Amino acid sequence: DSGVTQTPKHLITATGQRVTLRCSPRSGDLSVYWYQQSLDQGLQFLIQYYNGEERAKGNILERFSAQQFPDLHSELNLSSLELGDSALYFCASSPDLGGVKNIQYFGAGTRLSVL
Amino acid sequence: AQSVAQPEDQVNVAEGNPLTVKCTYSVSGNPYLFWYVQYPNRGLQFLLKYITGDNLVKGSYGFEAEFNKSQTSFHLKKPSALVSDSALYFCAVRDMGGNNRLAFGKGNQVVVIP
């Protein structure tokens, strides 16, 4: 168990809908990362938050947004869903931003199916 | 931009034989390299990392990786594969822009044949 908790494990919804994925980082970790894993794109970085503030953006669509709350949990919001958004969404956390000991630990993921 | 490449899609190996999963990297400066493993319906599990120091890095579950600067490679190895090692293996490199994000390779499916 990595200590990173993601809910829900599975999500089935329809095109055009909006969903929220939740992530609780490991105790003490300040940085949260979101990744998308799909068959055609592989594992892609979406967005990172550090201590409540957006730190880096990757290949994240404008329909997607995220935030990190004061208790350090994070939510990824996906709206106007399309079939191509079906994927496994991972959250990872790390203690800090850099340094030799800063390893990212991953949650089990949320599998999103858009029908 | 930092990137890694995993040239093979699938690696088949007989149980008890040595296992090698290949990774090459492209970075500006000194790389921070990682290997993760993903078992079916599970998240990614950290195996090992190279930051600096010894070129041979030892990690979890008997895995090790060899950093080779001249060949820009970071191959994952295990002397004797187990059936339970069958999984998807990802090589990754840390972004050097100060935000710690990872760029992953496409992944290698390892199949250990009993």
mmCIF file of C-alpha atoms in Angstrom:
data_model
loop_
_atom_site.group_PDB
_atom_site.id
_atom_site.type_symbol
_atom_site.label_atom_id
_atom_site.label_comp_id
_atom_site.label_asym_id
_atom_site.label_seq_id
_atom_site.Cartn_x
_atom_site.Cartn_y
_atom_site.Cartn_z
ATOM 1 C CA ASP A 1 0.000 0.000 0.000
ATOM 2 C CA SER A 2 1.530 3.290 -1.156
ATOM 3 C CA GLY A 3 -0.476 5.434 1.252
ATOM 4 C CA VAL A 4 -2.053 7.392 -1.611
ATOM 5 C CA THR A 5 -5.827 6.939 -1.716
ATOM 6 C CA GLN A 6 -7.929 7.498 -4.791
ATOM 7 C CA THR A 7 -11.708 7.393 -5.005
ATOM 8 C CA PRO A 8 -13.714 6.108 -6.668
ATOM 9 C CA LYS A 9 -11.966 3.044 -8.102
ATOM 10 C CA HIS A 10 -14.307 2.868 -11.053
ATOM 11 C CA LEU A 11 -16.531 5.471 -12.684
ATOM 12 C CA ILE A 12 -18.937 4.894 -15.534
ATOM 13 C CA THR A 13 -20.641 7.887 -17.065
ATOM 14 C CA ALA A 14 -22.030 9.229 -20.314
ATOM 15 C CA THR A 15 -20.652 11.638 -22.844
ATOM 16 C CA GLY A 16 -21.180 15.277 -21.940
ATOM 17 C CA GLN A 17 -21.201 14.606 -18.223
ATOM 18 C CA ARG A 18 -18.915 15.949 -15.510
ATOM 19 C CA VAL A 19 -17.063 13.883 -12.905
ATOM 20 C CA THR A 20 -14.751 14.517 -9.976
ATOM 21 C CA LEU A 21 -11.866 12.259 -9.015
ATOM 22 C CA ARG A 22 -10.461 12.515 -5.539
ATOM 23 C CA CYS A 23 -6.961 11.910 -4.194
ATOM 24 C CA SER A 24 -5.624 11.865 -0.653
ATOM 25 C CA PRO A 25 -1.817 12.036 -0.608
ATOM 26 C CA ARG A 26 0.485 10.210 1.766
ATOM 27 C CA SER A 27 0.659 11.749 5.199
ATOM 28 C CA GLY A 28 3.050 14.680 5.130
ATOM 29 C CA ASP A 29 3.352 14.906 1.349
ATOM 30 C CA LEU A 30 2.847 18.410 0.000
ATOM 31 C CA SER A 31 2.993 17.737 -3.717
ATOM 32 C CA VAL A 32 0.257 16.001 -5.712
ATOM 33 C CA TYR A 33 0.471 14.933 -9.357
ATOM 34 C CA TRP A 34 -2.200 13.721 -11.759
ATOM 35 C CA TYR A 35 -1.445 11.370 -14.647
ATOM 36 C CA GLN A 36 -3.610 9.829 -17.347
ATOM 37 C CA GLN A 37 -2.951 6.329 -18.668
ATOM 38 C CA SER A 38 -4.540 5.311 -21.943
ATOM 39 C CA LEU A 39 -3.740 2.701 -24.542
ATOM 40 C CA ASP A 40 -2.925 5.177 -27.281
ATOM 41 C CA GLN A 41 -1.192 7.922 -25.268
ATOM 42 C CA GLY A 42 0.523 5.853 -22.592
ATOM 43 C CA LEU A 43 1.163 7.457 -19.214
ATOM 44 C CA GLN A 44 0.959 11.242 -19.464
ATOM 45 C CA PHE A 45 1.453 13.941 -16.861
ATOM 46 C CA LEU A 46 -1.555 16.214 -16.478
ATOM 47 C CA ILE A 47 -1.011 18.652 -13.651
ATOM 48 C CA GLN A 48 0.808 19.162 -10.360
ATOM 49 C CA TYR A 49 -0.048 21.004 -7.176
ATOM 50 C CA TYR A 50 2.270 21.897 -4.361
ATOM 51 C CA ASN A 51 0.916 23.013 -1.009
ATOM 52 C CA GLY A 52 -2.289 24.278 -2.560
ATOM 53 C CA GLU A 53 -0.856 26.015 -5.584
ATOM 54 C CA GLU A 54 -0.630 24.874 -9.176
ATOM 55 C CA ARG A 55 2.986 24.111 -9.945
ATOM 56 C CA ALA A 56 3.145 22.584 -13.404
ATOM 57 C CA LYS A 57 0.849 21.737 -16.279
ATOM 58 C CA GLY A 58 1.276 19.020 -18.826
ATOM 59 C CA ASN A 59 -1.032 17.694 -21.494
ATOM 60 C CA ILE A 60 -4.204 18.679 -19.724
ATOM 61 C CA LEU A 61 -7.272 19.606 -21.729
ATOM 62 C CA GLU A 62 -9.123 22.848 -21.034
ATOM 63 C CA ARG A 63 -12.169 20.744 -20.080
ATOM 64 C CA PHE A 64 -10.140 19.366 -17.190
ATOM 65 C CA SER A 65 -9.240 21.229 -14.027
ATOM 66 C CA ALA A 66 -7.841 20.402 -10.634
ATOM 67 C CA GLN A 67 -7.302 21.877 -7.235
ATOM 68 C CA GLN A 68 -5.581 21.077 -3.974
ATOM 69 C CA PHE A 69 -7.355 21.899 -0.754
ATOM 70 C CA PRO A 70 -5.932 23.147 2.578
ATOM 71 C CA ASP A 71 -5.930 19.597 3.947
ATOM 72 C CA LEU A 72 -3.781 18.731 0.887
ATOM 73 C CA HIS A 73 -6.236 16.388 -0.772
ATOM 74 C CA SER A 74 -6.753 17.033 -4.453
ATOM 75 C CA GLU A 75 -9.592 16.739 -6.912
ATOM 76 C CA LEU A 76 -9.469 16.382 -10.670
ATOM 77 C CA ASN A 77 -12.572 17.647 -12.444
ATOM 78 C CA LEU A 78 -13.361 16.372 -15.929
ATOM 79 C CA SER A 79 -16.211 18.025 -17.802
ATOM 80 C CA SER A 80 -17.982 17.692 -21.154
ATOM 81 C CA LEU A 81 -16.695 14.158 -21.231
ATOM 82 C CA GLU A 82 -15.916 12.462 -24.520
ATOM 83 C CA LEU A 83 -15.406 8.823 -25.373
ATOM 84 C CA GLY A 84 -11.681 9.471 -25.688
ATOM 85 C CA ASP A 85 -11.467 10.543 -22.054
ATOM 86 C CA SER A 86 -11.921 6.921 -21.018
ATOM 87 C CA ALA A 87 -8.679 6.066 -19.250
ATOM 88 C CA LEU A 88 -7.028 5.223 -15.966
ATOM 89 C CA TYR A 89 -6.312 8.347 -13.939
ATOM 90 C CA PHE A 90 -3.546 8.160 -11.372
ATOM 91 C CA CYS A 91 -2.683 10.439 -8.539
ATOM 92 C CA ALA A 92 0.797 10.483 -7.055
ATOM 93 C CA SER A 93 2.282 12.357 -4.154
ATOM 94 C CA SER A 94 5.752 13.281 -2.956
ATOM 95 C CA PRO A 95 7.080 15.087 0.099
ATOM 96 C CA ASP A 96 8.460 18.065 -1.731
ATOM 97 C CA LEU A 97 9.439 19.360 -5.139
ATOM 98 C CA GLY A 98 12.983 18.207 -5.596
ATOM 99 C CA GLY A 99 15.930 16.656 -3.890
ATOM 100 C CA VAL A 100 17.396 13.213 -4.079
ATOM 101 C CA LYS A 101 14.808 11.623 -1.793
ATOM 102 C CA ASN A 102 11.749 13.023 -3.536
ATOM 103 C CA ILE A 103 10.042 9.918 -4.917
ATOM 104 C CA GLN A 104 6.510 9.903 -6.285
ATOM 105 C CA TYR A 105 4.205 7.262 -4.833
ATOM 106 C CA PHE A 106 1.128 6.356 -6.815
ATOM 107 C CA GLY A 107 -2.430 5.547 -5.886
ATOM 108 C CA ALA A 108 -4.296 2.594 -7.362
ATOM 109 C CA GLY A 109 -6.037 4.824 -9.894
ATOM 110 C CA THR A 110 -9.573 5.625 -10.961
ATOM 111 C CA ARG A 111 -10.782 3.846 -14.065
ATOM 112 C CA LEU A 112 -13.091 6.141 -16.015
ATOM 113 C CA SER A 113 -15.367 4.712 -18.662
ATOM 114 C CA VAL A 114 -17.287 7.168 -20.805
ATOM 115 C CA LEU A 115 -20.154 5.526 -22.701
ATOM 116 C CA ALA B 1 12.706 18.256 -22.818
ATOM 117 C CA GLN B 2 13.642 15.155 -20.919
ATOM 118 C CA SER B 3 12.424 11.865 -22.349
ATOM 119 C CA VAL B 4 12.956 8.132 -22.115
ATOM 120 C CA ALA B 5 12.431 5.390 -24.654
ATOM 121 C CA GLN B 6 11.631 1.748 -24.089
ATOM 122 C CA PRO B 7 12.304 0.107 -27.429
ATOM 123 C CA GLU B 8 10.606 -3.220 -26.829
ATOM 124 C CA ASP B 9 6.875 -3.790 -26.417
ATOM 125 C CA GLN B 10 7.101 -7.139 -24.707
ATOM 126 C CA VAL B 11 9.837 -9.162 -23.091
ATOM 127 C CA ASN B 12 9.390 -12.898 -22.735
ATOM 128 C CA VAL B 13 11.692 -14.805 -20.425
ATOM 129 C CA ALA B 14 11.689 -18.268 -18.908
ATOM 130 C CA GLU B 15 11.395 -18.542 -15.153
ATOM 131 C CA GLY B 16 14.838 -18.649 -13.581
ATOM 132 C CA ASN B 17 16.530 -16.902 -16.480
ATOM 133 C CA PRO B 18 17.968 -13.378 -16.322
ATOM 134 C CA LEU B 19 15.544 -10.576 -17.093
ATOM 135 C CA THR B 20 16.503 -7.325 -18.798
ATOM 136 C CA VAL B 21 14.161 -4.463 -19.631
ATOM 137 C CA LYS B 22 15.748 -1.744 -21.732
ATOM 138 C CA CYS B 23 15.505 2.012 -21.355
ATOM 139 C CA THR B 24 17.400 4.837 -23.009
ATOM 140 C CA TYR B 25 17.177 8.461 -22.019
ATOM 141 C CA SER B 26 17.551 11.894 -23.549
ATOM 142 C CA VAL B 27 18.215 14.742 -21.140
ATOM 143 C CA SER B 28 20.126 17.954 -20.856
ATOM 144 C CA GLY B 29 22.318 17.695 -17.823
ATOM 145 C CA ASN B 30 22.467 14.882 -15.304
ATOM 146 C CA PRO B 31 19.394 12.657 -15.318
ATOM 147 C CA TYR B 32 17.218 11.534 -12.450
ATOM 148 C CA LEU B 33 15.923 8.140 -13.610
ATOM 149 C CA PHE B 34 13.315 5.802 -12.177
ATOM 150 C CA TRP B 35 11.769 2.402 -12.717
ATOM 151 C CA TYR B 36 8.196 1.617 -11.744
ATOM 152 C CA VAL B 37 6.192 -1.596 -12.056
ATOM 153 C CA GLN B 38 2.460 -1.929 -12.613
ATOM 154 C CA TYR B 39 0.677 -5.158 -11.782
ATOM 155 C CA PRO B 40 -2.789 -5.798 -13.276
ATOM 156 C CA ASN B 41 -5.454 -3.502 -11.820
ATOM 157 C CA ARG B 42 -2.911 -1.857 -9.551
ATOM 158 C CA GLY B 43 -1.127 1.460 -9.378
ATOM 159 C CA LEU B 44 2.521 2.017 -10.177
ATOM 160 C CA GLN B 45 4.970 0.783 -7.587
ATOM 161 C CA PHE B 46 8.389 2.375 -7.209
ATOM 162 C CA LEU B 47 11.264 -0.049 -7.834
ATOM 163 C CA LEU B 48 14.427 2.024 -7.839
ATOM 164 C CA LYS B 49 16.019 5.299 -8.814
ATOM 165 C CA TYR B 50 19.302 6.701 -10.051
ATOM 166 C CA ILE B 51 20.245 10.184 -8.959
ATOM 167 C CA THR B 52 24.002 10.152 -8.704
ATOM 168 C CA GLY B 53 26.763 7.909 -7.459
ATOM 169 C CA ASP B 54 27.182 4.222 -8.208
ATOM 170 C CA ASN B 55 26.132 3.189 -11.688
ATOM 171 C CA LEU B 56 24.570 -0.026 -10.369
ATOM 172 C CA VAL B 57 21.442 0.720 -8.398
ATOM 173 C CA LYS B 58 19.701 -1.904 -6.291
ATOM 174 C CA GLY B 59 15.978 -1.774 -5.725
ATOM 175 C CA SER B 60 12.972 -3.715 -4.520
ATOM 176 C CA TYR B 61 12.126 -7.384 -5.193
ATOM 177 C CA GLY B 62 15.673 -8.243 -6.300
ATOM 178 C CA PHE B 63 15.737 -5.777 -9.192
ATOM 179 C CA GLU B 64 18.712 -3.640 -10.090
ATOM 180 C CA ALA B 65 19.473 -1.179 -12.841
ATOM 181 C CA GLU B 66 22.662 -0.125 -14.535
ATOM 182 C CA PHE B 67 23.203 3.494 -15.459
ATOM 183 C CA ASN B 68 25.452 3.905 -18.506
ATOM 184 C CA LYS B 69 26.224 7.495 -19.378
ATOM 185 C CA SER B 70 28.086 6.784 -22.613
ATOM 186 C CA GLN B 71 25.187 4.733 -23.960
ATOM 187 C CA THR B 72 22.522 6.931 -22.303
ATOM 188 C CA SER B 73 20.870 3.803 -20.968
ATOM 189 C CA PHE B 74 19.290 2.696 -17.722
ATOM 190 C CA HIS B 75 18.402 -0.961 -18.167
ATOM 191 C CA LEU B 76 16.482 -2.834 -15.496
ATOM 192 C CA LYS B 77 17.770 -6.276 -14.579
ATOM 193 C CA LYS B 78 16.980 -9.234 -12.412
ATOM 194 C CA PRO B 79 19.324 -12.244 -12.226
ATOM 195 C CA SER B 80 16.575 -14.859 -11.958
ATOM 196 C CA ALA B 81 13.023 -14.055 -13.065
ATOM 197 C CA LEU B 82 9.947 -15.276 -11.216
ATOM 198 C CA VAL B 83 6.482 -15.855 -12.664
ATOM 199 C CA SER B 84 5.267 -13.193 -10.237
ATOM 200 C CA ASP B 85 7.506 -10.650 -12.020
ATOM 201 C CA SER B 86 5.089 -10.689 -14.954
ATOM 202 C CA ALA B 87 3.867 -7.091 -15.124
ATOM 203 C CA LEU B 88 4.182 -3.792 -16.969
ATOM 204 C CA TYR B 89 7.435 -1.946 -16.356
ATOM 205 C CA PHE B 90 7.915 1.786 -16.848
ATOM 206 C CA CYS B 91 11.094 3.784 -17.102
ATOM 207 C CA ALA B 92 10.791 7.476 -16.194
ATOM 208 C CA VAL B 93 12.902 10.613 -16.038
ATOM 209 C CA ARG B 94 12.352 13.583 -13.760
ATOM 210 C CA ASP B 95 11.811 17.002 -15.238
ATOM 211 C CA MET B 96 14.703 19.271 -14.371
ATOM 212 C CA GLY B 97 12.605 22.426 -14.229
ATOM 213 C CA GLY B 98 12.172 22.229 -10.477
ATOM 214 C CA ASN B 99 8.675 20.740 -10.383
ATOM 215 C CA ASN B 100 9.574 17.058 -10.082
ATOM 216 C CA ARG B 101 7.128 15.778 -12.691
ATOM 217 C CA LEU B 102 7.957 12.526 -14.440
ATOM 218 C CA ALA B 103 8.061 11.688 -18.135
ATOM 219 C CA PHE B 104 7.392 7.987 -18.683
ATOM 220 C CA GLY B 105 8.322 5.590 -21.425
ATOM 221 C CA LYS B 106 5.589 3.601 -23.141
ATOM 222 C CA GLY B 107 6.105 0.646 -20.854
ATOM 223 C CA ASN B 108 7.271 -2.917 -21.384
ATOM 224 C CA GLN B 109 5.092 -5.921 -20.763
ATOM 225 C CA VAL B 110 7.184 -8.632 -19.143
ATOM 226 C CA VAL B 111 5.941 -12.193 -19.396
ATOM 227 C CA VAL B 112 7.761 -14.801 -17.341
ATOM 228 C CA ILE B 113 7.045 -18.275 -18.654
ATOM 229 C CA PRO B 114 6.907 -21.083 -16.105
#
